[in-house]
Amino acid sequence: MSRKANVLAIPAIGKLDRKIGQLSQQLAQALRNAIHKGELKAGDMLPSTRSLAASLELARGTVLEAFEQLVAEGFLESKRGSGTCVIFSPQTIPSPKVEPTGDIFLTESAQKFARVAERIKTLSPRPFAVSVPVGDTAPDDIWRKIGNRIRARGPGAPSGYGEPQGVRPLREAICEYVRKSRSVHCTPEQIIITSGTQQGLYLATQILLDSGDTAWVEDPGYPGMTDIFETAARDRKMVRIPVDAEGLDVEAGKVIAPQARAAFVTPSHQYPLGMPLSMSRRAALIDWAKTNHAWVIEDDYDSEMRYAGQPFPALQGMGPNNVIYLGTFSKILFPSLRLGYVIAPEPLINAFNGARILMDRHPPSADQYVLAKFMSEGHLNRHLRKMRSVYAEKRRVLMEAVTALISPDLATLQPTDQGMHMVLWLPGFDDREVVRKGIEAGISLRAVSHMFSAGNSESGVLLGLGGFTDEEIYAAVGKLGQLLAAMSRDLLL
Ligand SMILES: Cc1ncc(COP(=O)(O)O)c(C=O)c1O
């Protein structure tokens, strides 16, 4: 009578792929997986090499080789006379919280970063996405001409590594620009070119805060900022400080976290609400920073776009030794450029340079030279003048369309006289549901509720101003009005 081997119940082993070969490695991996998944636990006896080889139709030497490998890796132990036993379970050592996704195990950090990608999705360039360059103001032709010129001869051509601080002509052009247009006090030596304000915020949390330090962050505030603290700041903590009609409530900050090492603020145009930080609050914030040797990180993302009078001067001018100024070209030129800048007191510059080297060395040099020429030849200032009047008109059309097409019982626009977006408050609605339905209806929206700290949220959506014709704005506002009316009927049922 032929003796038939027992078929073993180790599901993770499954079928080995004979076409690929390396059968002992495949078997070892299958056993590792079974141990990680808990199908084999510490203390379990494995079948003999002979019976496992028979059931898997392998040479016994192949199984022996796999066992030896796993013994060497500390998964198995072989005892003469009593067989081979599993000695490792994932629980037998303190392991980080991991989440199985098929055969891949995600660390807690990986899960947090993945959640950011879920939360911050790039919106399609249709109403009301923010920062879509307006067709009539996009500087396409001049940008292309300067780019061709610079790339063809000279500095924009392929070259070696550049300075982490960024190319000198661009730092000079930015210095000139911010001194005149933003009342910022600086020299080109204090400027570090970044790949946008997002990177400046990330660098600031790495450089300005030590382990255990606390920073003030506005409530509500920019998710690109709060998500850094929630995801990547390790043991640096944020405390949320309320914002009222004058911007960040500095007195509240002093009560909630008087010893904070830094305050992250949007003084020209609070994100997302839109008001500027009042003069008295500015003075109080700088005073607190000086007294506590704290840093103020000024995110000046769209301050150039003020429609009623001149833009507010930057906070940096009131306390150049305490303020780290972050500027970006995403709003005034176009976000795909990925260029911005940090302006910091000189003693910090080397720290920023070091962090840049470790992160990405520097942004592409060629685009930095193109931008430097664009600025030094006066195109940026001309472009800004044109943009301001186009955006003022877009803002007027948007307000007019909302008034005409959305019932005031359903929604209210937050008043603001600057910036490239407005908040539409939606009391009683779940704004995430509005965003979902809006996207289905072809409208790009962002919910405001998750920009607040837990328990303080209010419902609303961001409406971006740029990039769209008057007809597109009217059509999208009309759709949004219908959608809100339908949702409110469903809520009443
Ligand atoms: C308040 C605020 N800060 C920073 C940024 C990031 O800008 P950048 O594109 O320069 O990274 C944005 C972009 O929308 C923003 O709204």
Coordinates of C-alpha atoms and ligand atoms in Angstrom, one line a residue:
M1 CA 0.0 0.0 0.0
S2 CA 1.5 3.3 -1.0
R3 CA 1.9 5.7 1.9
K4 CA 0.4 9.1 1.1
A5 CA 1.9 12.1 2.9
N6 CA -0.4 14.3 5.0
V7 CA -1.3 17.6 3.2
L8 CA -0.2 20.3 5.6
A9 CA -2.5 23.1 6.7
I10 CA -0.2 26.1 6.5
P11 CA -2.4 28.2 4.2
A12 CA 0.2 31.0 3.6
I13 CA 2.5 28.5 1.9
G14 CA -0.1 28.2 -1.0
K15 CA 1.4 27.2 -4.3
L16 CA 5.1 27.8 -5.0
D17 CA 5.8 29.1 -8.5
R18 CA 8.1 26.6 -10.1
K19 CA 8.7 28.8 -13.2
I20 CA 10.5 31.4 -11.0
G21 CA 12.7 28.8 -9.4
Q22 CA 14.5 29.5 -6.1
L23 CA 12.0 27.2 -4.4
S24 CA 13.8 27.2 -1.0
Q25 CA 13.7 31.0 -0.9
Q26 CA 10.0 31.0 -1.9
L27 CA 9.2 28.5 0.9
A28 CA 11.2 30.5 3.5
Q29 CA 9.2 33.6 2.5
A30 CA 5.9 31.8 2.7
L31 CA 6.8 30.5 6.2
R32 CA 7.9 34.0 7.3
N33 CA 4.5 35.4 6.1
A34 CA 2.6 32.7 8.0
I35 CA 4.5 33.6 11.1
H36 CA 3.8 37.3 10.6
K37 CA 0.1 36.7 10.0
G38 CA -0.1 34.6 13.1
E39 CA -0.9 31.4 11.3
L40 CA 2.2 29.9 12.9
K41 CA 2.9 30.9 16.4
A42 CA 5.8 30.5 18.8
G43 CA 5.7 27.0 20.2
D44 CA 4.1 25.4 17.0
M45 CA 5.9 22.3 15.8
L46 CA 6.6 22.2 12.1
P47 CA 6.1 19.0 10.1
S48 CA 9.3 17.0 9.4
T49 CA 11.3 18.1 6.4
R50 CA 10.5 14.8 4.8
S51 CA 6.7 15.1 5.1
L52 CA 6.7 18.8 4.1
A53 CA 8.8 18.0 1.1
A54 CA 6.4 15.2 0.1
S55 CA 3.3 17.4 0.5
L56 CA 4.7 20.3 -1.5
E57 CA 6.3 18.0 -4.0
L58 CA 9.8 19.4 -3.3
A59 CA 13.2 17.8 -2.8
R60 CA 13.9 17.3 0.9
G61 CA 17.1 19.4 0.5
T62 CA 15.0 22.4 -0.6
V63 CA 12.9 22.2 2.6
L64 CA 16.0 21.7 4.7
E65 CA 17.6 24.8 3.1
A66 CA 14.5 26.9 3.9
F67 CA 14.4 25.7 7.5
E68 CA 18.1 26.4 8.0
Q69 CA 17.7 29.9 6.7
L70 CA 14.8 30.6 9.1
V71 CA 16.7 29.1 12.0
A72 CA 19.6 31.5 11.2
E73 CA 17.1 34.4 11.1
G74 CA 15.7 33.5 14.6
F75 CA 12.2 32.4 13.4
L76 CA 12.7 28.6 14.0
E77 CA 14.6 26.3 16.3
S78 CA 15.7 22.8 15.4
K79 CA 16.1 20.3 18.2
R80 CA 17.8 17.0 17.6
G81 CA 15.2 14.2 17.9
S82 CA 12.2 16.5 18.5
G83 CA 11.9 18.4 15.2
T84 CA 11.6 22.0 14.3
C85 CA 9.6 24.5 16.2
V86 CA 8.6 28.2 15.7
I87 CA 10.2 30.4 18.3
F88 CA 9.2 33.8 17.0
S89 CA 5.8 35.5 17.0
P90 CA 5.4 39.2 16.1
Q91 CA 4.0 39.6 19.6
T92 CA 7.1 38.2 21.3
I93 CA 9.0 41.4 20.8
P94 CA 7.5 44.9 21.3
S95 CA 6.5 45.9 17.8
P96 CA 5.4 49.2 16.4
K97 CA 1.6 49.3 15.7
V98 CA 1.4 47.9 12.2
E99 CA -1.5 47.4 9.9
P100 CA -1.6 44.5 7.5
T101 CA -2.4 45.3 3.9
G102 CA -2.0 42.0 2.1
D103 CA 1.5 41.0 2.6
I104 CA 2.8 44.5 3.3
F105 CA 2.9 45.8 6.9
L106 CA 2.5 49.6 7.4
T107 CA 4.2 51.4 10.3
E108 CA 2.2 53.9 12.2
S109 CA 4.2 56.6 10.4
A110 CA 3.3 55.2 7.0
Q111 CA -0.4 55.1 8.0
K112 CA -0.3 58.8 9.1
F113 CA 1.4 60.0 5.9
A114 CA -1.1 57.9 3.9
R115 CA -4.0 59.6 5.7
V116 CA -2.6 63.0 4.6
A117 CA -2.7 61.9 1.0
E118 CA -6.3 60.9 1.5
R119 CA -7.2 64.3 3.1
I120 CA -5.3 66.7 0.9
K121 CA -6.2 65.8 -2.6
T122 CA -5.3 67.9 -5.6
L123 CA -8.6 69.4 -6.9
S124 CA -9.5 69.4 -10.7
P125 CA -8.9 72.8 -12.2
R126 CA -12.6 73.8 -12.3
P127 CA -14.6 76.2 -10.2
F128 CA -13.9 76.6 -7.2
A129 CA -10.4 75.2 -7.0
V130 CA -7.9 77.7 -5.5
S131 CA -4.8 79.0 -7.2
V132 CA -5.7 78.2 -10.8
P133 CA -3.9 80.8 -12.9
V134 CA -6.4 83.0 -14.8
G135 CA -6.3 82.5 -18.5
D136 CA -5.9 86.2 -19.4
T137 CA -3.2 86.9 -16.8
A138 CA -1.2 83.7 -17.1
P139 CA 2.3 84.9 -18.2
D140 CA 2.8 82.1 -20.6
D141 CA 4.4 83.9 -23.5
I142 CA 6.9 85.9 -21.6
W143 CA 7.8 83.0 -19.3
R144 CA 8.5 80.8 -22.3
K145 CA 10.6 83.4 -24.1
I146 CA 12.7 84.1 -21.0
G147 CA 13.0 80.4 -20.4
N148 CA 14.2 79.7 -23.9
R149 CA 16.7 82.5 -23.7
I150 CA 18.1 81.5 -20.3
R151 CA 18.3 77.8 -21.1
A152 CA 19.9 78.3 -24.5
R153 CA 22.8 80.4 -23.2
G154 CA 24.2 80.5 -19.8
P155 CA 23.0 79.9 -16.3
G156 CA 19.8 78.0 -17.1
A157 CA 21.7 75.3 -19.0
P158 CA 22.5 72.0 -17.4
S159 CA 25.1 72.3 -14.6
G160 CA 26.3 70.8 -11.3
Y161 CA 24.9 71.0 -7.9
G162 CA 23.9 74.6 -6.8
E163 CA 24.0 76.3 -3.5
P164 CA 21.4 75.0 -1.0
Q165 CA 20.4 78.6 -0.3
G166 CA 19.3 79.1 -4.0
V167 CA 20.8 81.1 -6.8
R168 CA 22.1 84.6 -6.0
P169 CA 20.3 86.6 -8.8
L170 CA 16.9 85.2 -7.5
R171 CA 17.7 86.0 -3.9
E172 CA 18.7 89.6 -5.0
A173 CA 15.4 90.0 -7.0
I174 CA 13.3 88.7 -4.1
C175 CA 15.1 90.9 -1.6
E176 CA 14.3 94.0 -3.8
Y177 CA 10.7 92.9 -4.2
V178 CA 9.9 92.1 -0.6
R179 CA 11.6 95.3 0.6
K180 CA 9.5 97.4 -1.7
S181 CA 6.2 95.6 -1.8
R182 CA 6.0 93.9 1.7
S183 CA 8.1 96.2 3.9
V184 CA 10.3 93.2 4.8
H185 CA 13.8 94.1 6.2
C186 CA 16.4 91.7 4.8
T187 CA 19.5 91.2 2.7
P188 CA 20.0 88.5 0.0
E189 CA 22.1 86.6 2.5
Q190 CA 19.0 86.1 4.7
I191 CA 17.0 84.4 1.9
I192 CA 16.7 80.7 1.2
I193 CA 14.9 79.6 -1.9
T194 CA 12.5 76.7 -1.2
S195 CA 10.2 74.6 -3.3
G196 CA 7.2 76.5 -1.9
T197 CA 5.8 77.6 1.5
Q198 CA 4.9 74.0 2.3
Q199 CA 8.6 73.2 2.4
G200 CA 9.3 76.3 4.5
L201 CA 6.7 75.2 7.1
Y202 CA 8.1 71.8 7.2
L203 CA 11.7 73.1 7.6
A204 CA 10.6 75.5 10.3
T205 CA 9.1 72.7 12.4
Q206 CA 12.3 70.7 12.1
I207 CA 14.7 73.6 12.8
L208 CA 13.0 75.9 15.2
L209 CA 11.5 73.4 17.7
D210 CA 13.3 70.9 19.9
S211 CA 12.0 67.7 21.3
G212 CA 9.0 68.4 23.6
D213 CA 8.6 72.1 22.4
T214 CA 5.2 73.6 21.8
A215 CA 4.0 75.9 19.1
W216 CA 0.9 78.0 18.6
V217 CA -1.1 77.2 15.5
E218 CA -4.2 79.1 14.5
D219 CA -7.7 77.6 15.0
P220 CA -9.0 77.3 12.3
G221 CA -5.8 77.0 10.4
Y222 CA -4.1 75.7 7.2
P223 CA -4.2 71.9 7.0
G224 CA -0.8 71.8 5.3
M225 CA 0.5 73.2 8.7
T226 CA -1.6 71.3 11.2
D227 CA -1.0 68.0 9.3
I228 CA 2.8 68.5 9.7
F229 CA 2.3 68.5 13.5
E230 CA -0.1 65.6 13.4
T231 CA 2.1 63.5 11.1
A232 CA 5.7 64.4 11.0
A233 CA 6.7 66.7 14.0
R234 CA 7.4 63.6 16.2
D235 CA 7.4 64.9 19.8
R236 CA 7.0 68.6 19.0
K237 CA 3.4 69.7 19.9
M238 CA 1.0 72.2 18.5
V239 CA -1.6 74.0 20.6
R240 CA -4.5 75.5 18.8
I241 CA -5.1 79.2 19.5
P242 CA -8.5 80.6 18.6
V243 CA -8.9 83.2 15.9
D244 CA -11.5 86.0 16.2
A245 CA -12.4 89.0 14.1
E246 CA -8.9 90.5 14.7
G247 CA -7.0 87.3 13.8
L248 CA -5.0 85.2 16.2
D249 CA -6.1 85.8 19.8
V250 CA -2.6 86.5 21.3
E251 CA -3.9 86.9 24.9
A252 CA -5.6 83.5 24.7
G253 CA -2.2 82.1 23.4
K254 CA -0.5 83.5 26.5
V255 CA -3.0 81.8 28.7
I256 CA -3.0 78.5 26.9
A257 CA 0.7 78.0 26.2
P258 CA 2.8 81.0 27.5
Q259 CA 6.1 79.2 27.1
A260 CA 5.6 78.1 23.5
R261 CA 8.7 78.3 21.3
A262 CA 7.0 79.4 18.1
A263 CA 3.8 80.8 16.7
F264 CA 2.7 79.9 13.1
V265 CA 0.4 82.7 11.7
T266 CA -1.1 84.0 8.5
P267 CA -1.2 87.7 9.5
S268 CA -2.1 89.3 6.1
H269 CA -5.0 87.1 5.3
Q270 CA -5.9 84.6 8.0
Y271 CA -6.3 81.1 6.4
P272 CA -9.1 80.2 5.9
L273 CA -11.2 83.0 7.3
G274 CA -9.6 86.0 5.5
M275 CA -9.2 88.8 8.0
P276 CA -5.9 90.5 8.6
L277 CA -4.2 90.4 12.1
S278 CA -5.0 93.8 13.7
M279 CA -2.2 96.3 14.5
S280 CA -2.6 95.8 18.3
R281 CA -2.5 92.0 17.9
R282 CA 0.6 92.3 15.7
A283 CA 2.3 94.4 18.4
A284 CA 1.3 92.0 21.1
L285 CA 2.5 89.0 19.2
I286 CA 5.9 90.5 18.5
D287 CA 6.2 91.6 22.1
W288 CA 5.4 88.1 23.3
A289 CA 8.0 86.6 20.9
K290 CA 10.7 89.1 22.1
T291 CA 9.9 88.5 25.8
N292 CA 9.9 84.7 25.4
H293 CA 12.7 84.3 22.8
A294 CA 10.1 82.7 20.6
W295 CA 9.8 82.6 16.8
V296 CA 6.9 83.9 14.8
I297 CA 6.6 82.1 11.5
E298 CA 4.7 84.4 9.1
D299 CA 3.0 82.5 6.2
D300 CA 2.4 85.4 3.8
Y301 CA 0.8 83.3 1.1
D302 CA -1.4 85.6 -0.9
S303 CA -1.0 89.0 0.7
E304 CA -0.4 90.8 -2.6
M305 CA -4.1 90.4 -3.5
R306 CA -5.8 93.2 -1.6
Y307 CA -8.7 94.9 -3.4
A308 CA -9.7 97.7 -1.1
G309 CA -6.5 99.8 -0.7
Q310 CA -2.8 98.8 -0.4
P311 CA -1.8 95.3 0.8
F312 CA -1.0 95.2 4.6
P313 CA 2.7 95.4 5.3
A314 CA 4.4 92.1 6.5
L315 CA 4.7 91.5 10.2
Q316 CA 8.4 90.8 9.7
G317 CA 9.1 94.5 9.4
M318 CA 8.0 94.9 13.0
G319 CA 10.4 92.3 14.4
P320 CA 13.0 91.1 11.9
N321 CA 15.0 89.2 14.6
N322 CA 11.9 87.2 15.8
V323 CA 10.1 86.6 12.5
I324 CA 10.7 83.9 9.9
Y325 CA 9.0 85.1 6.8
L326 CA 7.6 82.6 4.3
G327 CA 6.8 83.8 0.8
T328 CA 5.5 81.8 -2.3
F329 CA 5.2 82.3 -6.0
S330 CA 2.3 79.7 -6.1
K331 CA -0.4 82.4 -5.8
I332 CA 1.0 85.3 -7.7
L333 CA 2.5 83.2 -10.5
F334 CA 1.5 79.5 -10.7
P335 CA 1.7 76.6 -8.2
S336 CA 3.4 74.2 -10.6
L337 CA 6.5 76.4 -10.5
R338 CA 7.2 75.1 -6.9
L339 CA 9.3 78.1 -5.8
G340 CA 9.0 80.0 -2.6
Y341 CA 11.4 81.5 0.0
V342 CA 12.2 81.7 3.6
I343 CA 13.6 84.9 5.1
A344 CA 15.3 84.3 8.4
P345 CA 17.7 86.1 10.7
E346 CA 21.3 85.4 9.6
P347 CA 22.3 83.1 12.5
L348 CA 19.6 80.6 11.3
I349 CA 20.7 80.5 7.7
N350 CA 23.2 77.7 8.1
A351 CA 20.6 75.5 9.9
F352 CA 18.2 76.0 7.0
N353 CA 20.9 75.3 4.5
G354 CA 21.8 72.1 6.3
A355 CA 18.2 71.0 6.4
R356 CA 17.8 71.8 2.7
I357 CA 20.9 69.6 1.9
L358 CA 19.4 66.7 3.7
M359 CA 15.9 67.2 2.2
D360 CA 16.5 67.9 -1.5
R361 CA 19.6 70.0 -1.8
H362 CA 17.9 72.8 -3.7
P363 CA 15.1 73.4 -6.2
P364 CA 16.0 73.1 -9.9
S365 CA 18.4 75.9 -10.7
A366 CA 17.2 76.6 -14.3
D367 CA 13.7 77.8 -13.1
Q368 CA 15.3 79.9 -10.4
Y369 CA 17.3 81.8 -13.1
V370 CA 14.2 82.2 -15.3
L371 CA 12.3 83.6 -12.3
A372 CA 15.1 86.0 -11.4
K373 CA 15.0 87.5 -14.9
F374 CA 11.2 87.6 -14.9
M375 CA 11.4 89.7 -11.8
S376 CA 14.5 91.9 -12.6
E377 CA 13.0 92.8 -16.0
G378 CA 9.9 94.1 -14.2
H379 CA 7.5 91.5 -15.5
L380 CA 6.4 90.4 -12.0
N381 CA 5.3 93.8 -11.0
R382 CA 3.4 94.3 -14.3
H383 CA 1.8 90.9 -13.9
L384 CA 0.7 91.7 -10.4
R385 CA -0.9 94.9 -11.3
K386 CA -2.9 93.1 -14.0
M387 CA -3.8 90.2 -11.7
R388 CA -5.1 92.5 -9.0
S389 CA -7.6 94.0 -11.3
V390 CA -8.6 90.7 -12.9
Y391 CA -9.1 89.1 -9.5
A392 CA -11.0 92.1 -8.1
E393 CA -13.5 91.6 -11.0
K394 CA -13.6 87.7 -10.4
R395 CA -14.3 88.4 -6.7
R396 CA -17.1 90.8 -7.6
V397 CA -18.7 88.3 -10.1
L398 CA -18.5 85.5 -7.5
M399 CA -20.2 87.6 -4.8
E400 CA -22.9 88.7 -7.3
A401 CA -23.5 85.1 -8.4
V402 CA -23.8 83.8 -4.8
T403 CA -26.2 86.6 -3.9
A404 CA -28.3 85.9 -7.0
L405 CA -28.3 82.1 -7.0
I406 CA -27.9 80.8 -3.4
S407 CA -30.6 81.5 -0.9
P408 CA -29.3 83.4 2.2
D409 CA -31.2 80.8 4.3
L410 CA -28.7 78.2 3.1
A411 CA -25.3 79.9 3.0
T412 CA -23.4 83.1 3.8
L413 CA -20.2 84.4 2.3
Q414 CA -17.5 85.4 4.8
P415 CA -16.7 89.1 4.1
T416 CA -13.0 89.7 3.1
D417 CA -11.4 92.3 0.9
Q418 CA -8.4 90.3 -0.1
G419 CA -7.0 87.0 -1.2
M420 CA -7.8 84.3 -3.8
H421 CA -10.6 82.4 -2.0
M422 CA -13.6 83.1 0.1
V423 CA -15.4 80.9 2.7
L424 CA -19.1 80.1 2.2
W425 CA -20.5 79.2 5.5
L426 CA -23.1 76.3 5.5
P427 CA -24.7 76.1 8.9
G428 CA -26.6 72.9 9.4
F429 CA -24.9 71.1 6.5
D430 CA -22.2 68.4 6.7
D431 CA -19.6 70.2 4.6
R432 CA -17.8 66.9 3.7
E433 CA -21.0 65.7 2.2
V434 CA -21.4 68.9 0.2
V435 CA -17.8 68.5 -1.1
R436 CA -18.5 64.9 -2.1
K437 CA -21.8 65.9 -3.9
G438 CA -20.1 69.0 -5.4
I439 CA -17.3 66.9 -6.9
E440 CA -19.9 64.5 -8.4
A441 CA -21.7 67.6 -9.9
G442 CA -18.4 68.9 -11.4
I443 CA -17.5 71.5 -8.8
S444 CA -14.2 71.5 -6.9
L445 CA -14.7 72.4 -3.2
R446 CA -12.8 72.0 0.0
A447 CA -14.5 71.5 3.4
V448 CA -13.6 74.0 6.1
S449 CA -14.8 72.0 9.2
H450 CA -11.6 69.9 9.4
M451 CA -9.5 73.1 9.5
F452 CA -10.8 73.6 13.1
S453 CA -9.6 71.7 16.2
A454 CA -11.8 68.8 17.3
G455 CA -15.0 70.0 18.9
N456 CA -14.8 73.6 17.5
S457 CA -15.7 73.0 13.9
E458 CA -18.0 75.0 11.8
S459 CA -19.4 73.9 8.4
G460 CA -18.4 75.7 5.2
V461 CA -16.5 75.4 1.9
L462 CA -13.7 77.3 0.2
L463 CA -14.5 79.0 -3.0
G464 CA -11.4 79.8 -5.1
L465 CA -11.6 83.0 -7.2
G466 CA -9.2 82.4 -10.1
G467 CA -8.9 80.7 -13.4
F468 CA -12.5 80.7 -14.5
T469 CA -14.7 82.7 -16.9
D470 CA -17.7 84.6 -15.6
E471 CA -20.0 82.1 -17.2
E472 CA -18.2 79.2 -15.5
I473 CA -18.5 80.9 -12.2
Y474 CA -22.2 81.6 -12.6
A475 CA -22.9 78.0 -13.8
A476 CA -20.9 76.5 -10.8
V477 CA -22.6 78.8 -8.3
G478 CA -26.0 77.8 -9.8
K479 CA -25.2 74.1 -9.4
L480 CA -24.0 74.6 -5.9
G481 CA -27.2 76.5 -5.0
Q482 CA -29.3 73.7 -6.4
L483 CA -27.3 71.1 -4.6
L484 CA -27.7 72.9 -1.3
A485 CA -31.4 73.4 -1.8
A486 CA -31.8 69.6 -2.6
M487 CA -29.7 68.7 0.5
S488 CA -31.7 71.0 2.7
R489 CA -35.0 69.4 1.5
D490 CA -33.6 65.9 2.3
L491 CA -32.5 67.1 5.7
L492 CA -36.0 68.4 6.4
L493 CA -37.7 65.1 5.4
Ligands
LIG1 C1 -2.1 79.3 3.9 C2 -1.2 78.6 2.9 N1 0.1 78.4 3.3 C3 0.9 77.8 2.4 C4 0.5 77.3 1.2 C5 1.4 76.5 0.4 O1 1.9 77.2 -0.6 P1 3.0 76.6 -1.6 O2 2.4 76.2 -2.9 O3 4.0 77.7 -1.8 O4 3.7 75.4 -1.0 C6 -0.8 77.5 0.8 C7 -1.3 77.0 -0.5 O5 -2.5 77.1 -0.8 C8 -1.7 78.2 1.7 O6 -3.0 78.4 1.4

